[in-house]
Amino acid sequence: MAIRKYRCAIAVAVIALLLAPAVFAGGDGEDDAAAQEPVTLRVSDWRGDAGLVEYYAWMTEFEENTGMTIETEVTPFAEYFTKLQTTAAAGIAPDLWNMSSAFLPQIAELGVILDIGDLVDQDPDFSWDDYHEVAVEESFYNGVAYRLPLGLFPAIFYYNKTMFDEAGLDYPNDDWNWDDLLEAALALTRDTNGDGTVNQWGFLVSKAMQVGWSSFVWQNGGEIINQAKTAAAIDQPASIEAIQFLVDLMNVHKVSPGIEAAEQLGDPFLTGQVAMTVHGVWKLNPYSGIEDFEWDVAMIPMQRQSATSSIGGGYTIFKDTEYVSEAFELMKFITEKSQSQKSAGIPAKIENMDLYFEWWDNVPNIAAIGRMIQFGHTLDITLGWNEWRSAAETEVSLALLGRKTAAEAARDAAKAINEVLARQ
Amino acid sequence: MKRKYKDYLTAYAFIAPNIVAFLAFILIPVAFSLYMSLHEWKLLVEPDWVGLANWIRLLWFHVEDGRLVANDPRYWRYLGNTAYLLLAVPFTIVVALIFALLLDQPLKGRVVFRTIFILPVVSSTIAVAVVWSWLFNTEFGLINMGLRFIGIRGPAWLGTIEWAKPAVIIMMIWKQAGYNMLLCLAGLQNIPSQLYDSAAIDGAGPWSRFRYITLPMLSPTIFFMVIMGIIAGMQAFNSVFVLTKGGPAESTTTLVYYLYNNGFQWFRMGYASAVAWSLLIIILVFTLIQWRYRTKWVYGETGKP
Amino acid sequence: MVDAVLNAKVRAAAWKTFSYTTLILIGTLMILPFLWMVTTSLKDLGKVFTFPPQWIPEEPRWSHYLEVWNQVPMLRWYANSLFVTITITLGQLLTSSLAAYAFARLKFPGRDQIFLIYLATLMLPFHVRVIPLFGILSNIGWLNTYQALIVPQLANPFGTFLLRQFFLTIPSELEDAAIIDGCSRFRIYSRIVIPLSKPALATLGTFVFMGIWNQFFWPLIVTSTPRMRTLAVGLALFKGRFSTDWPLLMTASVIVLIPSLVLFIINQRFFTKGILLGGIKG
């Protein structure tokens, strides 16, 4: 009776065991290659979707050129730093890894990444002058070079041409300021299906610091953090004014959908519910698939000056790696290859920047991004940036929800930011 | 005398396979994390001993401008959020019980229905988040449209501080009901039908049969669902996160999200360990209370060693 | 007399209608995300997020269901997931049922204390356990292996607790009779308790299978090469930092979902009334 009862389980176990050879036979032979080759480099990266195939091709090319073995470890971006820190905590950090700007200060302070300044200076092929200065700025922290410039990801202004046409409005141009933005937003916020509720909004206000309001603060001459990066500056009058403008857009002029709209997966611009938005250039990818309406980009409407948030990327080398010069070779290789791979980010290498306009020639006014990047303002990333950013965003959320005035929110944000900075 | 020790040995033999894996892969990491709560650990470097500093910051207060202020107000706020979300637990159990009773009947197509009800458990979290954010959409969501039909103006569910948590609770109930339904169905199978038959002969109506037979016989299962519901509910993270990302304005941020941020985003794994252990202690207290009263509430628990 | 019978019939019919209506309404709510997964898998990327949502794609791209196998090593991941999941499921059923029997029926010193400590470990969020666990596995050289995926999960307090509760509902008279007859505890366990617990075992087996099949975080942390990855981790690679191939991701997700559903349906046949008839007289 027992056999009969467990018949199902036995069958399943047998199948599983039969699968095992198929599964083991392929083995992990690739990973055993390390025993044969003298130099093995471990690279950690985030590369989802299409870029992955090309990435592996680069690695194969590098292996063939140099005779080294490359072990890649690819993790989805959302879990990337969790995994990186876990492996490092267990003492097996990779030799080379992709490092986002948000984590650069902290990891540099911990002294686990290599100062590549000398390697760069001694290298005959590489020169900082070949790269855009904003991207180069991102490669340094506290005057020390840790990364090679990969690309630039500014924020830009997107608008729905079809909606503008329907409303009979002129398209945004480089001279647009906040008044123009407000005027257009008011005209574009409508009830298009006559059911009594607004279903089309003029402008998407977002609580996110990086793409939502930082550009506005800087355009008004304000700052979020002071120049020395030692204290908050978000409670300066100029900064408060900028936040007030956005809060008014949402609560007084009512040209924006609710605060949750900017967070949802299918963003309101993509779904054709919002006429204008500020967002990072990485939206070029999903937006290029839009079929239901025409859209374009423009410079972000300015105020006292033009400004946009800009962020870059790059790889770093583990300080205690055995293979310093080899890792540097790989770092240069990947960086160079990335300059010609189609990406939503602008190549950091000056001579490659024109490629960008070819890749994205489906966007009529793509040149605006080239003009915008001159006003790129780096994100003032400090120790504890992740933490104080979310505290500031919470305060701005409360202002957008009408729970606090912009001034109160700014003051509380400054307090929270200073607390975080003090704890570092 | 000898017989008793032989029995003990048998018992230990039964638990042995379990305990070995437990000791190696669960107990050691758990103990390690307690030890870590007394350190500050930035993960990429060695930990630093800080004694009780993390715990004091987490749980204690100080005086500011003459008022008593928590050292870590966010901790208490997130604890409140997490406790609020526990409301999902009783509702889930009741709903699951109703489903199980409905689908225990010899209805045609009940396997189809049961399979559909288990779909939320296996559907991808992203799909769940997308669909629910539509359902909750202020203007176009089905929920508000339905409310408009009966004359109520629905709130901006995911866009206001007051309604985000109830929205999350609704989604959590929806997600867990099928799971608990399965448990209840399994529990219902074990109730001997003679009990029902003799009760019917004695003239007991459906409600009496439910109250005096079904419920007590299901009480071990319900006990399980309550304890596991609290254990899981207090550690809510994933499903909340995909729906609201902890917002708006941190109103749906839970303790585990705070823990995760501290440990992996803000370079404070020691503090994260303290948060985790505080969570364990809270849940343990809940569980111990229920354990203490289990002989009164649960059929079959004799409580005698 | 006829009235009473008619009345009962009417009530039964009304109840049946009510049951069906409720079930259909709720069923619709339950199936929505699954429907979204399926319809998205058949769309083009540009059409995924339209408003109002388009439930039926204009040109269903059935080809996605073939493409997805070529784009990524799905077959390998499927094999990995099957092997790991089945092994862990059987392992947990075994270790949990043995331990649950001891906690439910046997008397020994420290029984309740051990059980509570055991349960308490479920109360510590995994995020703080992952690093020491990873460290242990790294030290014994098990990283990126099947052992790392399987062995730490062969025992689980959840399953032990669940089965304990079910074992408690089995009338102890059955076991007492067997003890008087001189049966060993193990025989009682295997000949009496296990056969009577089919619904519980089927339930636990289903839960464990679903849980491990969809498990993401642990396999992600402990594997690093594409050959070792499981389905849940592999799927995540469809999500780029800035853009996601939603249709393919949903196609893969639908394919991944099928085994759990199949197992569930198969296990439904264990949900028959327990065989607790007769034999307990006197």
Coordinates of N, CA and C in Angstrom, one line a residue, chain C residues 209-280:
Chain C
F209 N 6.1 23.7 -3.5 CA 6.5 23.7 -4.9 C 6.3 25.1 -5.4
M210 N 5.2 25.7 -5.1 CA 4.9 27.1 -5.6 C 6.0 28.1 -5.1
G211 N 6.2 27.9 -3.8 CA 7.2 28.8 -3.2 C 8.6 28.7 -3.8
I212 N 9.1 27.5 -3.9 CA 10.4 27.4 -4.4 C 10.5 27.7 -5.9
W213 N 9.5 27.3 -6.6 CA 9.4 27.5 -8.0 C 9.5 29.0 -8.4
N214 N 8.8 29.8 -7.6 CA 8.8 31.3 -7.8 C 9.9 32.0 -7.0
Q215 N 10.7 31.3 -6.2 CA 11.6 31.9 -5.3 C 12.7 32.7 -6.1
F216 N 12.9 33.9 -5.7 CA 13.7 34.8 -6.5 C 15.0 35.2 -5.7
F217 N 14.9 35.7 -4.5 CA 16.0 36.4 -3.9 C 17.1 35.4 -3.6
W218 N 16.9 34.3 -3.0 CA 17.9 33.4 -2.6 C 18.7 32.9 -3.8
P219 N 18.0 32.3 -4.8 CA 18.7 31.9 -6.0 C 19.5 33.0 -6.7
L220 N 19.0 34.2 -6.6 CA 19.7 35.3 -7.2 C 21.0 35.5 -6.6
I221 N 21.0 35.5 -5.2 CA 22.2 35.8 -4.5 C 23.2 34.7 -4.6
V222 N 22.8 33.5 -4.7 CA 23.7 32.4 -4.6 C 24.2 31.8 -5.9
T223 N 23.6 32.2 -7.1 CA 24.1 31.8 -8.4 C 24.6 33.0 -9.1
S224 N 25.6 32.7 -10.0 CA 26.2 33.8 -10.7 C 26.3 33.6 -12.2
T225 N 26.2 32.3 -12.6 CA 26.3 32.1 -14.1 C 24.9 31.7 -14.7
P226 N 24.7 32.0 -15.9 CA 23.4 31.7 -16.6 C 23.0 30.3 -16.5
R227 N 24.0 29.4 -16.5 CA 23.7 27.9 -16.5 C 23.1 27.5 -15.2
M228 N 23.4 28.2 -14.1 CA 22.9 27.7 -12.8 C 21.6 28.4 -12.4
R229 N 21.2 29.4 -13.2 CA 20.0 30.2 -12.7 C 18.7 29.4 -12.8
T230 N 17.8 29.8 -12.0 CA 16.5 29.2 -12.0 C 15.6 30.2 -12.8
L231 N 14.4 29.7 -13.1 CA 13.4 30.5 -13.9 C 13.2 31.9 -13.3
A232 N 12.9 31.9 -12.1 CA 12.5 33.2 -11.5 C 13.6 34.3 -11.7
V233 N 14.8 33.8 -11.5 CA 15.9 34.7 -11.6 C 16.1 35.1 -13.1
G234 N 16.0 34.1 -14.0 CA 16.2 34.3 -15.4 C 15.2 35.4 -15.9
L235 N 14.0 35.2 -15.4 CA 12.9 36.2 -15.9 C 13.3 37.6 -15.6
A236 N 13.9 37.8 -14.4 CA 14.2 39.2 -14.0 C 15.2 39.8 -14.9
L237 N 15.9 39.0 -15.7 CA 16.9 39.6 -16.6 C 16.2 40.3 -17.8
F238 N 14.9 40.1 -17.9 CA 14.2 40.8 -19.0 C 14.0 42.2 -18.6
K239 N 14.3 42.5 -17.3 CA 14.1 43.9 -16.9 C 15.4 44.6 -17.0
G240 N 15.5 45.5 -17.9 CA 16.7 46.3 -18.0 C 16.7 47.4 -16.9
R241 N 17.7 48.2 -16.9 CA 17.7 49.3 -15.9 C 16.7 50.3 -16.3
F242 N 16.6 50.6 -17.6 CA 15.7 51.7 -18.0 C 14.5 51.2 -18.8
S243 N 14.6 50.0 -19.3 CA 13.4 49.6 -20.1 C 13.2 48.2 -20.0
T244 N 12.0 47.7 -20.1 CA 11.7 46.3 -20.0 C 11.0 45.8 -21.2
D245 N 11.3 44.6 -21.6 CA 10.6 44.0 -22.7 C 9.4 43.3 -22.2
W246 N 8.3 44.1 -21.9 CA 7.1 43.6 -21.3 C 6.5 42.4 -21.9
P247 N 6.3 42.5 -23.3 CA 5.6 41.3 -23.9 C 6.4 40.0 -23.7
L248 N 7.7 40.1 -23.9 CA 8.5 38.8 -23.7 C 8.5 38.4 -22.2
L249 N 8.6 39.4 -21.4 CA 8.6 39.1 -19.9 C 7.3 38.4 -19.5
M250 N 6.2 38.9 -20.0 CA 4.9 38.3 -19.7 C 4.8 36.9 -20.3
T251 N 5.3 36.8 -21.5 CA 5.3 35.5 -22.2 C 6.0 34.4 -21.3
A252 N 7.2 34.8 -21.0 CA 8.0 33.9 -20.1 C 7.3 33.6 -18.8
S253 N 6.7 34.7 -18.2 CA 6.0 34.5 -17.0 C 4.8 33.5 -17.1
V254 N 4.1 33.6 -18.2 CA 3.0 32.7 -18.4 C 3.5 31.3 -18.5
I255 N 4.5 31.1 -19.2 CA 5.1 29.8 -19.4 C 5.6 29.2 -18.0
V256 N 6.1 30.1 -17.2 CA 6.7 29.7 -15.9 C 5.5 29.3 -15.0
L257 N 4.4 29.9 -15.1 CA 3.3 29.7 -14.2 C 2.6 28.4 -14.4
I258 N 2.8 27.8 -15.5 CA 2.0 26.6 -15.9 C 2.3 25.4 -14.9
P259 N 3.5 25.0 -14.6 CA 3.7 23.9 -13.8 C 3.0 24.0 -12.4
S260 N 3.1 25.2 -11.8 CA 2.4 25.3 -10.5 C 0.9 25.0 -10.6
L261 N 0.3 25.5 -11.7 CA -1.1 25.3 -11.9 C -1.4 23.8 -12.1
V262 N -0.5 23.2 -12.9 CA -0.7 21.8 -13.2 C -0.7 20.9 -12.0
L263 N 0.4 21.2 -11.2 CA 0.5 20.5 -9.9 C -0.7 20.7 -9.0
F264 N -1.2 21.9 -9.0 CA -2.4 22.2 -8.2 C -3.6 21.4 -8.6
I265 N -3.8 21.3 -9.9 CA -4.9 20.6 -10.4 C -4.8 19.1 -10.1
I266 N -3.6 18.6 -10.3 CA -3.4 17.2 -10.0 C -3.6 16.9 -8.6
N267 N -3.2 17.8 -7.7 CA -3.4 17.5 -6.3 C -4.8 17.6 -5.8
Q268 N -5.7 18.1 -6.6 CA -7.1 18.2 -6.2 C -7.7 16.9 -5.9
R269 N -7.1 15.8 -6.5 CA -7.7 14.5 -6.3 C -7.4 14.0 -4.9
F270 N -6.5 14.6 -4.2 CA -6.2 14.2 -2.8 C -7.2 14.8 -1.9
F271 N -8.0 15.8 -2.4 CA -9.0 16.4 -1.5 C -10.3 15.7 -1.5
T272 N -10.2 14.5 -1.0 CA -11.4 13.7 -0.8 C -11.5 13.5 0.7
K273 N -12.7 13.2 1.1 CA -13.0 13.1 2.5 C -12.1 12.1 3.2
G274 N -11.6 12.4 4.3 CA -10.7 11.5 5.1 C -11.3 10.2 5.3
I275 N -10.5 9.2 5.5 CA -11.0 7.8 5.6 C -11.2 7.5 7.1
L276 N -11.8 8.4 7.8 CA -11.9 8.1 9.2 C -13.3 7.5 9.6
L277 N -13.5 6.4 8.9 CA -14.8 5.8 9.2 C -14.6 4.5 10.0
G278 N -15.5 4.2 10.9 CA -15.5 3.0 11.6 C -14.2 2.7 12.4
G279 N -14.1 1.6 12.9 CA -12.8 1.2 13.6 C -12.5 1.9 14.9
I280 N -13.4 2.8 15.3 CA -13.0 3.4 16.5 C -14.0 3.1 17.6

